[in-house]
Structure formats: structure tokens, C-alpha cells
Amino acid sequence: MSGANGAGIRVTVDGSPVEVAPGSTVLEAIRAAGGSVPTLCYDERQAPFGACRVCLVAVAGAPGPVPACTTPCREQMQIDTRDDTARRVVRTIVELVLSELPVAPAPHTELARLARELEIGAPRFTGEVHAPRLDDRHPYLVFQHELCISCGRCVRACDEVQGAFALTATGRGFHANVTAGLDAGFRDSTCVSCGACADTCPTDAITETTLLNLAAA
Amino acid sequence: MTQRFDSEVTTVCGYCGVGCRLEAHVRDGRVASISPALDGPSNKGHTCLKGRFAHQFSRSRDRLTEPLIREGDEFRTATWAEAIDRIRAELTRIKATHGPDAIAGLASSRGTNEECYAMSRLMRAAVGTNNIDNCSRVCHSPTSWALRKSLGLSGATGSFDDIEAAQAAIIIGANPTEGHPVVGARIKQATLRGLALVTIDPRRIELSDYAVLHLSPRPGTNAAVMLGLAHVVWRDGLLDHDFIAARTEGFDEVQELIATYAPEQVHEITGVPAADIERAAHVYGEVDRASILWGLGVTEHLYGSEVVRLICNLALMTGKVGRPGAALLPLRGQNNVQGSSDMGALPDTYTAYRSVADEDVAQAFERAWGEPLSREKGYTIPQMFGAAVDGRLKAMYIFGEDVAQSDPNTAHVIKALESLEFLVCQDIFQTETTRYADVVLPASAFLEKDGTFTNAERRFQLVAPAIDPPGNAKPDLEIIQMVSRALGHEMGYADSAAVMDEIAALTPEYAGVSHARLGRRGLQWPVAADGTDSVILYRDQFELPGGRGRFAALPYKQPGDAADQEFPLVLVTGRRLQHYNAGTMTRRTGNLQLVDREWLEIHPDDAERLWIEDGQRVSVRSRVGRIEVEARVTDRIEPGHVFTAFHFPEVRTNLLIGSSADVNTSCPEYKVVAVDVRPMAEQPAFTPAVPEPALI
């Protein structure tokens, strides 16, 4: 497993060589090489999840694009962040995610920034969109369920950062969403109001009351 | 993000001692939102509901925005010039009539290092007395004392990163998921990844559910538990003989002592099953890297300081100190409770715990400040109140502490405040204490000032203002300098960085600290002149003569209070997640919607015996006072014990606490109070059972 000078693994990112520690992911290698690849379900405070497929890259010899966040580096791996197939798939994924939302995500959100980065304009796909559902029973935290894209970041923040285990993924397919407790709302679940979910949410599906009021003002 | 906000600054949380780095986002002169700094060394991109959300207090309508001067029974607003002149006139008069030692000051563990240092300079140089103390007196002074005696320095031996580096850990007398939520979360995550945790507390705390073992000793018997653990470690061959021989002294005496604390004897004293004592000792002793964390459940006892020394014993005899994952980590209560004492806001020491009687040190400060300085120890906080009641102390200057709510034996404190001829309070709100003030100075919250806080890891971190103080309120450093100037002692600091430069110049342990050098990650003291800091202490030697750690052969002694016929239950006090200490800040935020009242936790067996129902109002009476509070029946507490917090002035919990205090540091015995609990009549009276103040 180890490279010539001892512990490291040597890979190339878009042709540039870089050495990373054993166990590093392709995403970590790309960042170590000074490169970048878009992400959506990724948060460095959480274990890689590999759910959104927005970090797809090509790896020489692989049958198709691989998610950078969950793929471990191998010695002499050649990583291509500009692969056409990967870029086309990623763009389509984000377009599909956006197509389910009743409104465009607010400009400051990570999803909106991602759409700008990928130069996604008016949605190509039309169809059913989520109906607005606001839950503002908590003094600080608000659900805007219609903005949930089921990336799982809030659930993992609650589990892996705080350890309150208050949030749960719920529903299937188009109806997939997130809920506190058994749909009890934040206050009546095991939530400890730490706000890690709002902090990581890339769409404002969970946000802070004060920020919502700021946006409305 | 930036387009939503006018400005953003990185600062340090002003609540507990974890020292979370925060990003404050400001819009229209108010804090709109706070998020955790991803690179915060202690919080790593996380924070709790206090740090993240409980900031609206800073723009609460009842913030103090103008100086207040007492006229008869009323306060009137005054100009700064008037207020400062009144302070000058009164302090000058009292000093001329009764001498400088008739005046005392309290620095604040909520304030910055620079403010605490300036406050101690105000008392020592401008007034001429060593009567300066801070609220670490009532929380971790026993820890500070014991760590200095056993190991040399008054601070954690490692960092919170040792939690993840450890294979096993003991938490004794702390409830981190409520008192230090971010560290609590880190511990919980560590247990989910395999950390073998032992919790020791009269209450079954949340982390007990994640522990391999929970011990529930009777309140006040921690010493016996630690001696029992030491006995098993010794008996079962878990000692680190090389470490003991090479790096410690005094083990022989300890060996004789612990021989008499077999688990069966410890069971008699503590109520903890002998098998649990044995298992806990093995969990800690068998692994290579294990740490011990503790809180006020260890210190706020009659022999709290001795228990901290027994904790040190256990680490020394197993060689579990001075390495990654093998640390002693006291969970400091307030944002700057480490720093306020480091900075010399103590009656007996200058910066870095150097004695006021040390001639070289005193002369160095005399040269720097240009004033003669007293070599006599000043009063501790409890001594100040005693001296006020019997007429020796005439004036106090209290900066950022609500002693009438948070200190023990409230009735005595109030009597002391009433006895003073002159009281200055420097605070952000009217508090229970400001009722007795003659002059109230409007001060600044942590979001409104700059300087540094030192967290529980000994880490100096930069504090930056996100917003301006409201109205005519001023940053505390400026206020202290104004008062000092009026008293004829010009401090002449251009800014807080200049104060830190002076501290560094006068203190070898902080020689390399400067605001410019702290950057985003801060520095952990001792900091050498070249800026090298100390993540782990005692890697090679202890900071004691000979470089050896010192064992302490201290037996178990009974607590100052015990249940009896008249007061059959033992009350333990502590904190709740949603609120913070006197609640001055958190009660003015949405946290009040989450928890809007105090309650008393009582075991179902006791509740049934006393005919108390869940949610019923009960009367709680101790030897010194009485309160009324709602009861909640829960089996998280052991039979015979009750628990409540002290966040609400409607329930003056500290009326119940007597004057019993740690034998070495006079830290109050908040954790063992014999009480009588009984149900109230149908119609609850919501008036607090507090003596009416003579004024107002």
C-alpha cells in the first residue's frame, strides 16, 4: 500500500502528482492537490456518505465515474476531475434535485451556490414539486420541509456531531423528507437545540427563526 | 453568506469554559446569527444552544445603557462623569478613614484576561489593597490549589483532544452534556467509537447511558471512591512502578493509606457496590491511555481540594499523565474562569499564581505600575462578606458577578451587601446584587468587546467585538481605566493588546503571548518567548521542586452536612443545558421558552413516601433557608437525594446553602445540603421565600 518514501500513497489529480496518507479518500487527494470538485451531501464534520453523487470523478480503469468522497485512494491512482461523463451526470443530478423544489433555493444556500457553479439556469425538468410545509414550533429552529433534498446531512449532524439522535429520514422517493422524533417537532423530540442540523443544511430546509425573518424582511 | 450580513467576526463563546470559537454574523447592528468556526480547536465546527442561539440578551430592552446613581431609595440615570466622580469621592473617603483594606473588588470570570488583570491592578495599585478575588473561588479554586500542590501548574494537563485519544475515561462530578455541551457531545461520540467510560455521580447523567459503568456514590463521599479505585489499582498490580520511581515522591505513605480502603470498606462509606469499584479501577488501570475529567461535583465540597489531589494520585500511580490520551481535565465552569485566576485576580497571587508575598515578583509589579504594593494577602470572597457584616469592609466594587444569586448562604450575602457603606456594580443588567448598589456602571457583553479568554485547555483565544455596546454602555477595560484614572493611578493602556503585552512582559509563563500571535487557533500556556506553546504538560517532568509529582496521603473525611431526622434528604445543586448560572443572559433569550422554570428532581420512592406528585409544588427547607419549587419525579436520581439548579431568581436555590466550604480554598459546599422536602398546599404561592431587601 505504501509509496516509495514510506507511509504515503501517490496518486495524480488531473495529471499533477500528490502523496496522501493511507486511508485518504479521492476527495481528500483532490483537495490536497489544490483541486476542487463540487459536493452536496458532504460535510467534513461527518463521515463520508456518498449519497448525492455530485462529487463524481473519473478514475483510470474504473468502469464509470466514482464518488470522490467515499472512494479510497490506491497507489498510482489517476484521478480526472474534468471527465465529461462525470460532469454531465452531476449536472443532471443537480437539475433533478432542483426540479422538485417549489422555489429556487435562497442565493446564500449551498445548493444555490452549487447550481451557479454548474451554470444551471432555468430547470429543464418539470413535474410535481413539494408543497410548502412550515414547522416553527421551536423558538430557534424551523423546518421548511418543501426544501428538503434528503441529503441526510442534518440526520448525520444530529447523530455524528451532537449525538442527540433526534432527526430521522422519513418517506420514500418523492416523499422522502426529514423529521424530528416521530414527527413531534424539535421541541418534543430528543433534540437538544444545538443547531448542528441548521448549520449543515445546504438548502435551508432547516434554518434559524431569526434568519428566516431576516429573509422575509 | 456575506450578502445577508453587514459584517462577520470570529470570536470566542462567552458561556462555559469549553471555549468554542464562534462566527458572529451581524446585520443592522445586531447579531443575526452565530455559527461555529470550523477550525475551532475545542469545538471543531460545533456549538451548543447557548453559544449558537442565546445571544439576543445583548439587545434586550432592559440592558443597562446609562450609569445609575442611588438617590435615597431610587436610582437615577447619571453621566459617566458624575458616576465616576461619585466612585472617586466615596472610595477616597473610605480609604482615608478606614484604610485601603476596607475596600474590596471582584473581577469577573466572564470578563477578559485583560479586564481581570486591569481590575486586579485597580485594587492593588490604585486602591492599595490585595482584596481582589473572582468567582473561581466558588467553583474550581480547589482544582487550582490541588493541581499546583500535586503537579505544579494550575490547569488541565492536556486538551480536549485527549478525549478522542484516550481508550478509557472517568468522569466524576460533572454532567458535560448539560454543563459543557460541546465537550459532552465529543465524549458521547468517543464512547460510540469505543471509549470505555466510567461515570461517577449521585445522579445517573446522560453520559451514564453511554458508559460501561456508572457509580452512584453518596454525595460527599468522592474521596472514598478515589481511595477505593487506588486500592484496587495497587492490589491488582495495575501500578506503573517505573513512573512512580522516576517521576514521583510520597507513594509509600499513600500505599499505607490505600491499603485500608478495600472495596468492601468503600462500599460501606459510599454505597457503591464493591464489584463496581473493582471494575471501574480495571477499566481505568488496564489500558495505556486513560483520562480523568471532573467538575464542580468534585470541588464544591468541604474536602473538594483533597479529592482533586486523590484524583492526581490515581493518575500518578498509573503513569497516566503527560501523554496524549492520558490527561487530567477539569471542566472549567465559565468562559474565562481559568484566565481570571491566571491573571492574578486573586487575593494572594499575581499573574501565574505567584505569591503577593514574593519580594521579587512584588517589586517587578511595583516597577511596572509605579506604586507601592501590599505584601499581605487580601480577603477571599467569603471573607469579604464576613468582613462586611462585622464592619471591617466598607466598600466593594463588583464587576460582572451576581453574588446575591450565585453565592452560597444568600441571606448572609445580602446582609453583607446591606452593611457596606458603598457598593459599585459594573454589569450588563440589573441583577439581584445591583439592588444594593450605590453606583451601577453599564458594561459590555462578550459580543461587544475585545481581548482574550483562556479556556479549560489553558488556551488563550482572541475575543473580537461583533457589535457595539448599547447606549452609553462601555467596554469594561475602558471603565476600569476611567475609575483608576479618577483615583489618581493612570494605567495608560491604548487597547487590550497593550494590556496583554504588559502581562507577557511581567509573567514568564505567558512570555510569548501577544494578540498578534494568537491568530485563529490561540496558544496554550506556558508559552515561551518564541511563541512555542504547551499542548501537553509534564511530558518529562512536573513543575515542582525536583521535577517530581507529589502524592498526597489524605483519608476520607465526612462531608460538612448530612441527612438526619429533621432534614432527611440530601440536596445536590447543578446546571441545566438550557440555562447558564444566574440566568442573567439565558433568561433573556428564547431559551426561556424551552425551559421556563426550575424544578426539583426526586426519586419515585421518596416522592411516594412524602406524598409528592410529579409537577406538584414543594417546600424545600435546609438548616439555613427555605425555597419553593416544582417537583419532578425521576429515577435518574438515587433515593435519598434531590437535585435542582440555580438559574432562576424566583427560586433562590442558594438560600439553602450554608457557609460550609472547602478547607483549603473556601469554595462553598454547594453539593451536599441536608433538606426537608414536603408538598405544598393546593394554592401555590409564587412569591419567593427570600428576605425582602431593605432598599427598593
CSV table of C-alpha atoms in Angstrom, one decimal, chain A residues 43-45 107-108 113 116 137-141 157-165 187 192-196 198-199 204 207-208 210-211 214 217, chain B residues 1 3-5 27 32-36 38 44-49 52-54 56 181 185-186 188-189 192-193 206 210 577 589-591 593-594:
chain,number,residue,atom,x,y,z
A,43,ASP,CA,-19.6,17.9,5.4
A,44,GLU,CA,-16.1,17.5,6.7
A,45,ARG,CA,-17.5,17.1,10.3
A,107,PRO,CA,-29.0,32.6,-3.0
A,108,HIS,CA,-26.8,32.1,0.1
A,113,ARG,CA,-24.1,28.1,-5.0
A,116,ARG,CA,-24.4,28.7,-10.0
A,137,ARG,CA,-42.9,25.4,16.9
A,138,HIS,CA,-39.3,25.7,18.2
A,139,PRO,CA,-38.0,29.1,19.4
A,140,TYR,CA,-34.9,28.9,17.2
A,141,LEU,CA,-35.2,26.1,14.7
A,157,ALA,CA,-25.0,16.0,12.2
A,158,CYS,CA,-27.5,15.1,14.9
A,159,ASP,CA,-26.0,11.6,15.1
A,160,GLU,CA,-22.3,12.0,14.5
A,161,VAL,CA,-21.6,15.5,15.7
A,162,GLN,CA,-24.1,16.1,18.6
A,163,GLY,CA,-25.3,12.6,19.4
A,164,ALA,CA,-28.9,13.6,20.1
A,165,PHE,CA,-30.4,11.1,17.5
A,187,ARG,CA,-39.3,20.7,21.0
A,192,VAL,CA,-31.1,19.5,22.4
A,193,SER,CA,-31.4,22.6,20.2
A,194,CYS,CA,-27.7,22.6,19.3
A,195,GLY,CA,-28.5,23.7,15.8
A,196,ALA,CA,-25.9,21.5,14.1
A,198,ALA,CA,-29.4,24.1,10.6
A,199,ASP,CA,-25.7,24.7,10.3
A,204,ASP,CA,-32.4,26.0,4.4
A,207,THR,CA,-32.9,27.1,9.3
A,208,GLU,CA,-33.0,29.5,12.2
A,210,THR,CA,-34.0,34.8,13.0
A,211,LEU,CA,-32.6,34.1,9.6
A,214,LEU,CA,-34.2,38.4,8.0
A,217,ALA,CA,-37.8,41.5,6.0
B,1,MET,CA,-23.1,34.1,3.1
B,3,GLN,CA,-24.6,39.3,1.4
B,4,ARG,CA,-27.1,38.5,4.2
B,5,PHE,CA,-25.0,40.2,6.8
B,27,ARG,CA,-27.0,42.8,10.5
B,32,ALA,CA,-28.4,38.0,13.4
B,33,SER,CA,-26.9,34.5,13.8
B,34,ILE,CA,-23.9,32.7,15.3
B,35,SER,CA,-22.3,29.7,13.7
B,36,PRO,CA,-19.4,27.6,14.9
B,38,LEU,CA,-14.9,25.0,11.6
B,44,LYS,CA,-14.4,21.7,15.7
B,45,GLY,CA,-17.3,23.2,13.9
B,46,HIS,CA,-19.9,22.6,16.6
B,47,THR,CA,-21.5,24.5,19.4
B,48,CYS,CA,-24.5,24.2,21.8
B,49,LEU,CA,-27.7,26.1,22.0
B,52,ARG,CA,-25.3,29.4,18.9
B,53,PHE,CA,-28.7,30.9,19.9
B,54,ALA,CA,-28.6,32.6,23.3
B,56,GLN,CA,-30.5,38.1,22.0
B,181,PRO,CA,-22.4,20.5,25.9
B,185,ALA,CA,-21.0,15.7,22.6
B,186,ARG,CA,-17.3,14.9,22.0
B,188,LYS,CA,-20.5,10.8,23.7
B,189,GLN,CA,-19.1,10.4,20.2
B,192,LEU,CA,-19.8,5.4,20.3
B,193,ARG,CA,-16.3,4.8,18.8
B,206,GLU,CA,-27.0,11.3,30.3
B,210,TYR,CA,-23.1,5.5,27.1
B,577,LEU,CA,-28.5,22.6,29.5
B,589,THR,CA,-33.4,34.7,25.3
B,590,GLY,CA,-35.6,32.1,23.6
B,591,ASN,CA,-34.0,29.5,25.9
B,593,GLN,CA,-39.3,29.2,26.0
B,594,LEU,CA,-37.5,25.8,26.2
